[in-house]
């Protein structure tokens, strides 16, 4: 039987960081990728990574710290995050940023997004990142990648240790031995309707945008061997997609984090727009016919960021996804809401934020604790019909801070490790932008280190 030290399942960011780490540590590794290419949800992502205290922030005059990053993460996560995972992220985040830079990943800009008290979304081009890691891996004689090779089941040896993987290759079932460990890096289940129906029936009707191979295979393989689950009650979609959005083509805009408001079909606001776009998604789904619009003015439009995955509002305009009008009367007509209600909504909002805090929903900032909203008053006015998409599941199998998969009794499952979106516990009740790619990179490497040195907790 073919034998390796480590077998890694999945070639997204977690699996690729794990492969490079293992390659550098001299381990004999096989990466199995279900699809015919690498990247999973990673290459569809907006590319924001949450790091604090970086040279980029320093150059931009932004004062940030690991402590502030963790505080935000825990606040957004409703205080139910697994603190051992969050603190581990804190210990490794800055080193991981440097590691990624040293391994050729290009960070091109900084923005404040969901959950950030300062701009700390370090933006990568996810394709460039995966390609860069792949180039490294190809140079390691000790690391092999097999494409179109979906893992199917995990098997234990007589001592109860997971040490074999059954997978399909060229239409034939194969079994491979992993003497030091199996690392599950197979992503979430945003493309598995059965699992979504089971665990997130509230998201019926939400768009599904995720890697084509993200069916939760790794979760099921881990469940068979007793893995515990975390964060299932907090499955949420993400707000801000045009209803026609299908996938990689960008049809997302977060004008509300630059000062836009969100109104329902009655022309009324229904939420504090500065909160996490996951919670915005929940609120938007409760509105009549689940329809809502982001509304903004030229002051906000002027903050459009060229080529940014979330803030390029000019791109949305060029793609004819925006209503652009000169008066509120025309705006009300375009989005079919009562004019007098829309005027009242905007006038109350403008008055409120000019007084420092609007009374209806308590908005004081643009995103989380960052930025100051401006009144919506300068024509032309813009509206963007927006809905919710299931992008990333986040709820996942329980792991220790060393990336070992654990059972409901808190015991490790020997030989089994996991990293990336397949793991739960880290985000708690809410997700801070950039923390998912961040955790994939941080914990992908940690899982390898643990497997190779047999960390026992
Ligand atoms: C549109 C969108 C925007 C996003 N934006 C951001 C963002 O800006 N910042 C952020 O932090 N997060 C973002 N996310 C979430 C983030 O992209 C993912 O959570 C992260 O990329 C997960 O990385 P991963 O390596 O764990 O999984 P993935 O990148 O999904 O990789 C998993 C891989 O495993 C493979 N696989 C699955 N099953 C098997 C099997 N049985 N055998 C072998 N291989 C298998 C898959 O084919 C896939 O290649 C976004 C997600 C989407 C969809």
Short mmCIF file of C-alpha atoms and ligand atoms in Angstrom, two decimals:
data_model
loop_
_atom_site.label_atom_id
_atom_site.label_comp_id
_atom_site.label_asym_id
_atom_site.label_seq_id
_atom_site.Cartn_x
_atom_site.Cartn_y
_atom_site.Cartn_z
CA UNK A 1 0.00 0.00 0.00
CA UNK A 2 1.23 3.53 -0.78
CA UNK A 3 2.50 5.12 2.44
CA UNK A 4 3.02 8.75 3.41
CA UNK A 5 3.73 10.59 6.66
CA UNK A 6 0.76 12.88 6.11
CA UNK A 7 -2.24 12.86 3.84
CA UNK A 8 -3.95 16.23 3.42
CA UNK A 9 -7.52 16.34 2.10
CA UNK A 10 -8.31 19.49 0.12
CA UNK A 11 -6.27 22.09 -1.74
CA UNK A 12 -7.75 25.42 -0.58
CA UNK A 13 -5.76 27.86 1.52
CA UNK A 14 -5.67 25.58 4.59
CA UNK A 15 -4.50 22.55 2.60
CA UNK A 16 -1.94 24.51 0.60
CA UNK A 17 -0.43 26.19 3.66
CA UNK A 18 -0.30 22.76 5.30
CA UNK A 19 1.39 21.26 2.24
CA UNK A 20 4.08 23.93 2.09
CA UNK A 21 4.73 23.66 5.82
CA UNK A 22 4.96 19.88 5.64
CA UNK A 23 7.17 20.08 2.56
CA UNK A 24 9.57 22.39 4.35
CA UNK A 25 9.65 20.14 7.40
CA UNK A 26 10.72 17.28 5.15
CA UNK A 27 7.60 15.15 5.59
CA UNK A 28 6.48 12.76 2.87
CA UNK A 29 3.06 14.11 1.92
CA UNK A 30 0.13 13.38 -0.38
CA UNK A 31 -2.53 16.04 -0.98
CA UNK A 32 -5.80 14.73 -2.39
CA UNK A 33 -7.97 17.30 -4.19
CA UNK A 34 -11.49 16.37 -5.24
CA UNK A 35 -11.71 18.88 -8.10
CA UNK A 36 -9.51 19.15 -11.18
CA UNK A 37 -7.95 22.33 -9.82
CA UNK A 38 -6.84 23.80 -6.52
CA UNK A 39 -8.52 26.64 -4.69
CA UNK A 40 -11.97 25.65 -3.39
CA UNK A 41 -13.85 28.56 -1.84
CA UNK A 42 -10.54 30.32 -1.31
CA UNK A 43 -10.28 31.40 -4.95
CA UNK A 44 -13.86 32.68 -4.98
CA UNK A 45 -13.29 34.75 -1.89
CA UNK A 46 -12.88 38.49 -1.59
CA UNK A 47 -9.37 37.88 -0.32
CA UNK A 48 -9.55 39.77 2.98
CA UNK A 49 -7.27 38.47 5.71
CA UNK A 50 -7.44 39.72 9.31
CA UNK A 51 -4.02 40.58 10.71
CA UNK A 52 -2.97 43.23 13.21
CA UNK A 53 0.26 45.15 13.76
CA UNK A 54 1.57 44.64 10.22
CA UNK A 55 4.02 46.79 8.30
CA UNK A 56 1.17 47.75 5.94
CA UNK A 57 -0.87 49.13 8.81
CA UNK A 58 2.15 50.95 10.16
CA UNK A 59 2.83 52.53 6.76
CA UNK A 60 -0.80 53.68 6.62
CA UNK A 61 -0.58 55.15 10.13
CA UNK A 62 -3.08 52.65 11.54
CA UNK A 63 -2.61 51.73 15.16
CA UNK A 64 -3.69 48.18 15.83
CA UNK A 65 -2.68 45.30 18.08
CA UNK A 66 -3.25 41.60 18.50
CA UNK A 67 -5.25 42.41 21.62
CA UNK A 68 -7.61 44.71 19.73
CA UNK A 69 -7.98 42.13 16.93
CA UNK A 70 -8.94 39.44 19.45
CA UNK A 71 -11.28 41.79 21.32
CA UNK A 72 -13.14 42.53 18.08
CA UNK A 73 -13.25 38.86 17.15
CA UNK A 74 -14.72 37.89 20.51
CA UNK A 75 -17.19 40.77 20.49
CA UNK A 76 -18.41 39.86 16.99
CA UNK A 77 -18.50 36.20 18.02
CA UNK A 78 -20.85 37.05 20.87
CA UNK A 79 -18.32 35.87 23.43
CA UNK A 80 -19.00 32.21 22.63
CA UNK A 81 -15.85 31.65 20.54
CA UNK A 82 -13.50 28.91 21.73
CA UNK A 83 -10.91 31.08 23.44
CA UNK A 84 -8.13 28.55 23.09
CA UNK A 85 -8.48 28.83 19.30
CA UNK A 86 -8.81 32.62 19.33
CA UNK A 87 -5.76 33.02 21.56
CA UNK A 88 -3.75 30.66 19.38
CA UNK A 89 -4.70 32.79 16.39
CA UNK A 90 -3.45 35.78 18.34
CA UNK A 91 -0.09 34.13 18.98
CA UNK A 92 0.45 33.14 15.35
CA UNK A 93 -1.34 35.83 13.29
CA UNK A 94 1.53 38.24 12.75
CA UNK A 95 4.04 35.44 12.12
CA UNK A 96 1.62 33.94 9.60
CA UNK A 97 1.31 37.26 7.77
CA UNK A 98 5.12 37.38 7.47
CA UNK A 99 5.25 33.72 6.43
CA UNK A 100 2.74 34.38 3.65
CA UNK A 101 4.73 37.40 2.43
CA UNK A 102 7.94 35.34 2.49
CA UNK A 103 6.16 32.68 0.45
CA UNK A 104 5.24 35.11 -2.31
CA UNK A 105 1.70 36.12 -1.33
CA UNK A 106 1.04 39.70 -2.34
CA UNK A 107 -1.01 41.93 -0.06
CA UNK A 108 -2.25 44.85 -2.12
CA UNK A 109 -4.44 47.06 0.11
CA UNK A 110 -6.07 47.54 3.49
CA UNK A 111 -9.73 48.20 4.27
CA UNK A 112 -12.04 48.17 7.30
CA UNK A 113 -14.81 45.62 6.87
CA UNK A 114 -17.25 43.68 9.04
CA UNK A 115 -16.20 43.56 12.67
CA UNK A 116 -13.12 45.78 12.34
CA UNK A 117 -12.41 48.67 14.70
CA UNK A 118 -9.62 49.80 12.38
CA UNK A 119 -8.74 48.94 8.77
CA UNK A 120 -7.19 45.47 9.13
CA UNK A 121 -8.58 43.61 6.12
CA UNK A 122 -5.31 42.83 4.28
CA UNK A 123 -6.36 42.05 0.73
CA UNK A 124 -4.78 39.30 -1.35
CA UNK A 125 -5.61 38.06 -4.82
CA UNK A 126 -6.62 34.52 -3.80
CA UNK A 127 -5.63 33.05 -7.18
CA UNK A 128 -2.18 34.57 -6.87
CA UNK A 129 -1.90 33.19 -3.33
CA UNK A 130 -2.84 29.63 -4.29
CA UNK A 131 -0.59 29.73 -7.35
CA UNK A 132 2.30 30.99 -5.30
CA UNK A 133 1.91 28.19 -2.76
CA UNK A 134 1.47 25.64 -5.55
CA UNK A 135 4.75 26.73 -7.15
CA UNK A 136 6.49 26.00 -3.82
CA UNK A 137 4.83 22.64 -3.47
CA UNK A 138 5.84 21.58 -6.97
CA UNK A 139 9.47 22.11 -5.99
CA UNK A 140 9.28 19.67 -3.09
CA UNK A 141 10.15 16.12 -4.18
CA UNK A 142 8.53 14.93 -0.95
CA UNK A 143 5.04 16.40 -1.66
CA UNK A 144 2.63 15.02 -4.26
CA UNK A 145 -0.76 16.37 -5.32
CA UNK A 146 -3.42 14.18 -6.86
CA UNK A 147 -6.31 15.95 -8.62
CA UNK A 148 -9.81 14.55 -9.21
CA UNK A 149 -9.14 12.35 -6.20
CA UNK A 150 -12.04 12.71 -3.74
CA UNK A 151 -11.43 11.14 -0.34
CA UNK A 152 -14.33 8.92 0.68
CA UNK A 153 -13.73 7.33 4.08
CA UNK A 154 -11.17 7.19 6.87
CA UNK A 155 -10.11 3.90 8.45
CA UNK A 156 -8.57 3.12 11.84
CA UNK A 157 -5.84 0.63 12.70
CA UNK A 158 -6.13 -1.93 15.49
CA UNK A 159 -4.98 0.62 18.08
CA UNK A 160 -7.86 2.92 17.12
CA UNK A 161 -5.70 5.40 15.24
CA UNK A 162 -6.90 6.90 11.94
CA UNK A 163 -4.22 5.85 9.48
CA UNK A 164 -5.81 5.05 6.10
CA UNK A 165 -7.78 7.03 3.58
CA UNK A 166 -10.02 5.51 0.96
CA UNK A 167 -10.33 7.67 -2.14
CA UNK A 168 -11.36 7.47 -5.78
CA UNK A 169 -8.84 7.94 -8.56
CA UNK A 170 -9.43 7.33 -12.24
CA UNK A 171 -12.65 5.56 -11.36
CA UNK A 172 -10.86 3.09 -9.10
CA UNK A 173 -11.07 2.95 -5.32
CA UNK A 174 -7.64 3.28 -3.70
CA UNK A 175 -6.38 3.14 -0.15
CA UNK A 176 -3.37 5.05 1.12
CA UNK A 177 -1.61 4.85 4.48
CA UNK A 178 -0.82 7.99 6.53
CA UNK A 179 1.59 7.01 9.28
CA UNK A 180 1.64 10.34 11.15
CA UNK A 181 -1.75 11.77 10.46
CA UNK A 182 -4.60 12.80 8.20
CA UNK A 183 -5.33 16.52 7.89
CA UNK A 184 -8.87 17.43 6.92
CA UNK A 185 -8.77 20.68 4.94
CA UNK A 186 -11.78 20.00 2.76
CA UNK A 187 -13.72 23.19 3.49
CA UNK A 188 -17.33 23.69 4.46
CA UNK A 189 -20.70 22.45 3.20
CA UNK A 190 -22.24 25.47 1.49
CA UNK A 191 -22.81 23.35 -1.62
CA UNK A 192 -24.54 20.45 0.15
CA UNK A 193 -28.31 21.02 0.08
CA UNK A 194 -29.04 18.04 2.36
CA UNK A 195 -26.74 19.28 5.10
CA UNK A 196 -27.98 22.86 4.72
CA UNK A 197 -31.56 21.70 4.96
CA UNK A 198 -30.65 19.71 8.07
CA UNK A 199 -28.66 22.40 9.88
CA UNK A 200 -29.71 25.72 8.34
CA UNK A 201 -33.32 25.50 7.14
CA UNK A 202 -33.60 29.24 7.86
CA UNK A 203 -31.33 29.84 4.86
CA UNK A 204 -33.73 28.37 2.34
CA UNK A 205 -33.80 30.85 -0.53
CA UNK A 206 -30.33 32.25 0.15
CA UNK A 207 -27.94 32.16 -2.82
CA UNK A 208 -25.27 29.44 -2.64
CA UNK A 209 -21.79 30.70 -3.60
CA UNK A 210 -18.88 28.44 -2.67
CA UNK A 211 -16.29 26.07 -4.08
CA UNK A 212 -17.77 23.36 -6.28
CA UNK A 213 -16.32 20.59 -4.12
CA UNK A 214 -17.56 21.95 -0.79
CA UNK A 215 -20.07 19.28 0.12
CA UNK A 216 -18.95 18.63 3.67
CA UNK A 217 -17.25 15.31 2.78
CA UNK A 218 -14.61 15.82 5.46
CA UNK A 219 -17.25 16.52 8.09
CA UNK A 220 -19.00 13.25 7.36
CA UNK A 221 -15.72 11.34 7.40
CA UNK A 222 -14.92 12.87 10.79
CA UNK A 223 -18.42 12.25 12.18
CA UNK A 224 -18.06 8.56 11.41
CA UNK A 225 -15.20 8.51 13.89
CA UNK A 226 -16.91 10.51 16.60
CA UNK A 227 -15.90 14.14 15.94
CA UNK A 228 -17.89 16.73 17.89
CA UNK A 229 -19.41 19.81 16.20
CA UNK A 230 -19.26 23.46 17.19
CA UNK A 231 -21.15 26.64 16.21
CA UNK A 232 -24.05 24.92 14.42
CA UNK A 233 -26.68 27.28 15.90
CA UNK A 234 -24.89 30.25 14.33
CA UNK A 235 -25.03 29.36 10.65
CA UNK A 236 -25.76 32.57 8.77
CA UNK A 237 -25.68 33.90 5.24
CA UNK A 238 -23.82 37.03 4.17
CA UNK A 239 -25.68 40.18 3.16
CA UNK A 240 -24.85 42.38 0.19
CA UNK A 241 -25.19 40.28 -2.98
CA UNK A 242 -27.31 41.22 -5.96
CA UNK A 243 -30.04 38.57 -6.40
CA UNK A 244 -28.53 37.64 -9.79
CA UNK A 245 -25.13 36.77 -8.28
CA UNK A 246 -24.06 33.28 -9.20
CA UNK A 247 -20.46 32.81 -8.24
CA UNK A 248 -17.03 34.13 -8.91
CA UNK A 249 -18.27 37.09 -10.96
CA UNK A 250 -18.49 39.88 -8.41
CA UNK A 251 -22.00 41.11 -7.75
CA UNK A 252 -21.43 42.11 -4.15
CA UNK A 253 -21.25 45.58 -2.68
CA UNK A 254 -21.07 46.74 0.92
CA UNK A 255 -22.01 50.41 0.54
CA UNK A 256 -23.50 50.30 4.04
CA UNK A 257 -19.97 50.07 5.51
CA UNK A 258 -19.07 53.30 3.70
CA UNK A 259 -22.22 55.11 4.86
CA UNK A 260 -25.19 53.72 2.91
CA UNK A 261 -28.41 52.63 4.62
CA UNK A 262 -30.58 49.56 4.06
CA UNK A 263 -34.34 49.84 3.52
CA UNK A 264 -37.02 47.21 3.07
CA UNK A 265 -39.89 47.22 0.60
CA UNK A 266 -41.85 49.48 2.90
CA UNK A 267 -39.12 52.11 2.57
CA UNK A 268 -38.04 51.64 6.21
CA UNK A 269 -34.68 50.90 7.79
CA UNK A 270 -34.72 47.80 9.96
CA UNK A 271 -31.20 47.42 11.36
CA UNK A 272 -28.01 49.18 12.45
CA UNK A 273 -26.04 48.91 9.21
CA UNK A 274 -22.63 48.88 10.93
CA UNK A 275 -23.02 45.39 12.41
CA UNK A 276 -21.61 42.18 10.92
CA UNK A 277 -22.97 41.43 7.45
CA UNK A 278 -23.89 37.99 8.78
CA UNK A 279 -26.31 39.61 11.26
CA UNK A 280 -27.47 41.99 8.53
CA UNK A 281 -28.25 38.90 6.46
CA UNK A 282 -30.38 37.48 9.26
CA UNK A 283 -32.30 40.76 9.62
CA UNK A 284 -32.74 41.14 5.85
CA UNK A 285 -34.19 37.67 5.58
CA UNK A 286 -36.92 38.64 8.03
CA UNK A 287 -38.17 41.53 5.83
CA UNK A 288 -41.28 41.38 3.64
CA UNK A 289 -40.60 39.07 0.68
CA UNK A 290 -36.95 39.05 1.82
CA UNK A 291 -36.34 42.10 -0.37
CA UNK A 292 -34.14 45.01 0.66
CA UNK A 293 -32.08 47.75 -0.93
CA UNK A 294 -28.86 49.48 -0.05
CA UNK A 295 -29.39 53.20 -0.60
CA UNK A 296 -26.63 55.79 -0.75
CA UNK A 297 -25.69 59.17 -2.17
CA UNK A 298 -22.77 60.67 -4.06
CA UNK A 299 -20.75 61.22 -0.87
CA UNK A 300 -20.70 57.47 -0.34
CA UNK A 301 -20.21 56.80 -4.06
CA UNK A 302 -17.06 58.88 -3.91
CA UNK A 303 -15.66 56.28 -1.50
CA UNK A 304 -15.84 53.56 -4.16
CA UNK A 305 -12.53 51.69 -4.22
CA UNK A 306 -11.32 50.64 -7.66
CA UNK A 307 -10.93 46.87 -8.05
CA UNK A 308 -11.88 46.15 -4.44
CA UNK A 309 -14.04 43.02 -4.20
CA UNK A 310 -16.48 44.64 -1.76
CA UNK A 311 -16.25 48.39 -2.31
CA UNK A 312 -16.02 48.87 -6.08
CA UNK A 313 -19.43 50.52 -6.47
CA UNK A 314 -18.45 51.97 -9.85
CA UNK A 315 -18.08 48.41 -11.10
CA UNK A 316 -21.63 47.67 -9.94
CA UNK A 317 -22.78 50.74 -11.83
CA UNK A 318 -20.92 49.66 -15.00
CA UNK A 319 -22.52 46.24 -14.66
CA UNK A 320 -25.91 48.03 -14.57
CA UNK A 321 -26.76 46.61 -11.16
CA UNK A 322 -27.46 50.03 -9.61
CA UNK A 323 -30.36 52.43 -9.88
CA UNK A 324 -28.87 55.91 -10.34
CA UNK A 325 -31.28 58.86 -10.05
CA UNK A 326 -31.27 62.56 -9.23
CA UNK A 327 -34.12 62.75 -6.72
CA UNK A 328 -35.56 60.71 -3.88
CA UNK A 329 -38.85 60.74 -5.76
CA UNK A 330 -37.26 58.88 -8.65
CA UNK A 331 -35.49 56.55 -6.24
CA UNK A 332 -38.75 55.63 -4.50
CA UNK A 333 -40.29 54.99 -7.88
CA UNK A 334 -37.40 52.75 -9.05
CA UNK A 335 -37.38 50.56 -5.97
CA UNK A 336 -41.14 50.72 -5.58
CA UNK A 337 -41.39 52.04 -2.02
CA UNK A 338 -43.73 54.81 -0.73
CA UNK A 339 -42.03 58.18 -1.29
CA UNK A 340 -43.21 59.78 1.94
CA UNK A 341 -41.91 56.84 4.00
CA UNK A 342 -38.53 56.86 2.23
CA UNK A 343 -38.19 60.62 2.72
CA UNK A 344 -39.08 60.28 6.39
CA UNK A 345 -36.61 57.38 6.82
CA UNK A 346 -33.74 59.35 5.30
CA UNK A 347 -34.59 62.59 7.09
CA UNK A 348 -34.73 60.84 10.52
CA UNK A 349 -31.47 59.03 9.75
CA UNK A 350 -29.71 62.23 8.66
CA UNK A 351 -30.86 64.09 11.75
CA UNK A 352 -29.80 61.23 14.00
CA UNK A 353 -26.31 60.80 12.70
CA UNK A 354 -25.76 64.55 12.65
CA UNK A 355 -26.54 64.44 16.38
CA UNK A 356 -23.89 61.73 16.86
CA UNK A 357 -26.15 58.67 17.11
CA UNK A 358 -29.39 57.94 15.35
CA UNK A 359 -32.11 56.80 17.71
CA UNK A 360 -33.92 54.11 15.75
CA UNK A 361 -31.14 51.50 15.59
CA UNK A 362 -28.25 53.18 17.36
CA UNK A 363 -25.88 53.64 14.43
CA UNK A 364 -22.77 55.61 15.36
CA UNK A 365 -20.08 54.17 13.07
CA UNK A 366 -19.53 52.82 9.57
CA UNK A 367 -18.39 49.32 10.49
CA UNK A 368 -18.14 47.95 14.00
CA UNK A 369 -16.31 50.72 15.95
CA UNK A 370 -14.79 52.39 12.89
CA UNK A 371 -15.69 55.50 10.88
CA UNK A 372 -18.34 58.19 10.97
CA UNK A 373 -21.54 58.02 8.90
CA UNK A 374 -22.48 60.96 6.70
CA UNK A 375 -25.98 62.23 5.84
CA UNK A 376 -27.60 60.93 2.68
CA UNK A 377 -28.27 64.19 0.89
CA UNK A 378 -26.02 64.70 -2.13
CA UNK A 379 -27.48 63.73 -5.51
CA UNK A 380 -27.28 61.55 -7.44
CA UNK A 381 -28.75 58.80 -5.29
CA UNK A 382 -28.08 55.10 -5.71
CA UNK A 383 -29.92 51.90 -4.85
CA UNK A 384 -28.68 48.31 -5.03
CA UNK A 385 -31.10 45.45 -4.52
CA UNK A 386 -29.40 43.08 -2.14
CA UNK A 387 -29.89 39.65 -0.76
CA UNK A 388 -28.18 36.99 1.31
CA UNK A 389 -25.75 34.32 0.13
CA UNK A 390 -24.54 31.22 1.89
CA UNK A 391 -20.80 31.47 1.29
CA UNK A 392 -19.05 29.72 4.04
CA UNK A 393 -20.46 27.52 6.75
CA UNK A 394 -17.94 28.07 9.58
CA UNK A 395 -19.76 25.71 11.93
CA UNK A 396 -17.61 22.60 11.92
CA UNK A 397 -15.79 19.90 13.74
CA UNK A 398 -14.28 20.57 17.13
CA UNK A 399 -10.51 20.87 17.25
CA UNK A 400 -7.94 21.57 19.91
CA UNK A 401 -5.64 24.57 19.64
CA UNK A 402 -3.14 22.12 18.13
CA UNK A 403 -5.55 21.19 15.34
CA UNK A 404 -6.39 17.73 16.72
CA UNK A 405 -9.98 16.67 16.07
CA UNK A 406 -11.83 16.03 19.32
CA UNK A 407 -14.85 13.99 20.31
CA UNK A 408 -17.82 15.05 22.51
CA UNK A 409 -15.82 14.12 25.64
CA UNK A 410 -12.98 16.48 24.74
CA UNK A 411 -10.67 13.57 23.84
CA UNK A 412 -8.54 13.68 20.73
CA UNK A 413 -9.20 11.25 17.91
CA UNK A 414 -5.72 9.81 17.32
CA UNK A 415 -4.26 10.50 13.89
CA UNK A 416 -6.94 13.02 12.87
CA UNK A 417 -6.29 16.76 12.41
CA UNK A 418 -8.29 19.54 10.77
CA UNK A 419 -7.86 23.14 9.63
CA UNK A 420 -9.79 25.82 7.78
CA UNK A 421 -13.49 26.19 7.20
CA UNK A 422 -14.18 22.58 8.17
CA UNK A 423 -13.46 23.47 11.80
CA UNK A 424 -15.88 25.11 14.24
CA UNK A 425 -15.49 27.00 17.49
CA UNK A 426 -13.26 29.80 16.25
CA UNK A 427 -15.87 32.30 15.05
CA UNK A 428 -18.51 31.62 17.70
CA UNK A 429 -21.80 33.39 16.97
CA UNK A 430 -20.46 35.77 14.33
CA UNK A 431 -17.75 36.16 11.73
CA UNK A 432 -15.24 39.00 11.46
CA UNK A 433 -14.15 39.58 7.86
CA UNK A 434 -10.78 38.07 7.09
CA UNK A 435 -10.77 35.66 9.97
CA UNK A 436 -11.64 32.66 7.82
CA UNK A 437 -8.78 32.93 5.36
CA UNK A 438 -6.70 33.91 8.37
CA UNK A 439 -7.60 30.80 10.32
CA UNK A 440 -7.03 28.59 7.26
CA UNK A 441 -3.43 29.84 6.99
CA UNK A 442 -2.71 29.83 10.73
CA UNK A 443 -4.22 26.45 11.58
CA UNK A 444 -3.19 24.72 8.34
CA UNK A 445 0.43 25.05 9.45
CA UNK A 446 -0.29 24.29 13.10
CA UNK A 447 -2.03 21.02 12.19
CA UNK A 448 1.08 19.87 10.32
CA UNK A 449 3.41 20.81 13.15
CA UNK A 450 1.23 18.91 15.65
CA UNK A 451 0.93 15.83 13.48
CA UNK A 452 4.66 15.65 12.91
CA UNK A 453 5.62 16.11 16.55
CA UNK A 454 2.64 14.19 18.00
CA UNK A 455 1.38 16.95 20.29
CA UNK A 456 -0.91 15.46 22.93
CA UNK A 457 -3.30 17.69 24.88
C1 LIG B 1 -17.61 34.57 -2.27
C2 LIG B 1 -16.81 34.32 -1.00
C3 LIG B 1 -16.15 35.40 -0.41
C4 LIG B 1 -15.39 35.17 0.75
N1 LIG B 1 -14.61 36.19 1.23
C5 LIG B 1 -13.80 35.96 2.29
C6 LIG B 1 -12.90 36.97 2.73
O1 LIG B 1 -12.74 38.02 2.13
N2 LIG B 1 -12.15 36.70 3.85
C7 LIG B 1 -12.25 35.52 4.54
O2 LIG B 1 -11.57 35.36 5.56
N3 LIG B 1 -13.09 34.55 4.12
C8 LIG B 1 -13.83 34.73 2.99
N4 LIG B 1 -14.63 33.72 2.54
C9 LIG B 1 -14.56 32.43 3.21
C10 LIG B 1 -13.23 31.74 2.86
O3 LIG B 1 -12.97 31.90 1.47
C11 LIG B 1 -13.24 30.26 3.18
O4 LIG B 1 -13.77 30.02 4.45
C12 LIG B 1 -11.80 29.72 3.10
O5 LIG B 1 -11.26 29.99 1.83
C13 LIG B 1 -11.78 28.24 3.39
O6 LIG B 1 -10.51 27.73 3.07
P1 LIG B 1 -10.30 26.16 3.18
O7 LIG B 1 -8.93 25.88 2.70
O8 LIG B 1 -10.69 25.69 4.53
O9 LIG B 1 -11.40 25.56 2.19
P2 LIG B 1 -11.54 25.70 0.61
O10 LIG B 1 -10.78 26.84 0.08
O11 LIG B 1 -12.99 25.64 0.31
O12 LIG B 1 -10.81 24.39 0.09
C14 LIG B 1 -11.34 23.12 0.35
C15 LIG B 1 -10.87 22.19 -0.75
O13 LIG B 1 -11.17 20.83 -0.37
C16 LIG B 1 -11.62 20.13 -1.52
N5 LIG B 1 -12.38 18.96 -1.10
C17 LIG B 1 -13.65 18.91 -0.64
N6 LIG B 1 -14.00 17.64 -0.38
C18 LIG B 1 -12.93 16.86 -0.67
C19 LIG B 1 -12.68 15.45 -0.64
N7 LIG B 1 -13.62 14.59 -0.28
N8 LIG B 1 -11.47 15.00 -1.03
C20 LIG B 1 -10.49 15.86 -1.45
N9 LIG B 1 -10.68 17.20 -1.53
C21 LIG B 1 -11.89 17.70 -1.13
C22 LIG B 1 -12.42 21.17 -2.26
O14 LIG B 1 -12.61 20.82 -3.61
C23 LIG B 1 -11.57 22.43 -2.07
O15 LIG B 1 -10.63 22.57 -3.09
C24 LIG B 1 -15.36 33.89 1.37
C25 LIG B 1 -16.04 32.83 0.77
C26 LIG B 1 -16.73 33.02 -0.42
C27 LIG B 1 -17.39 31.85 -1.08
#
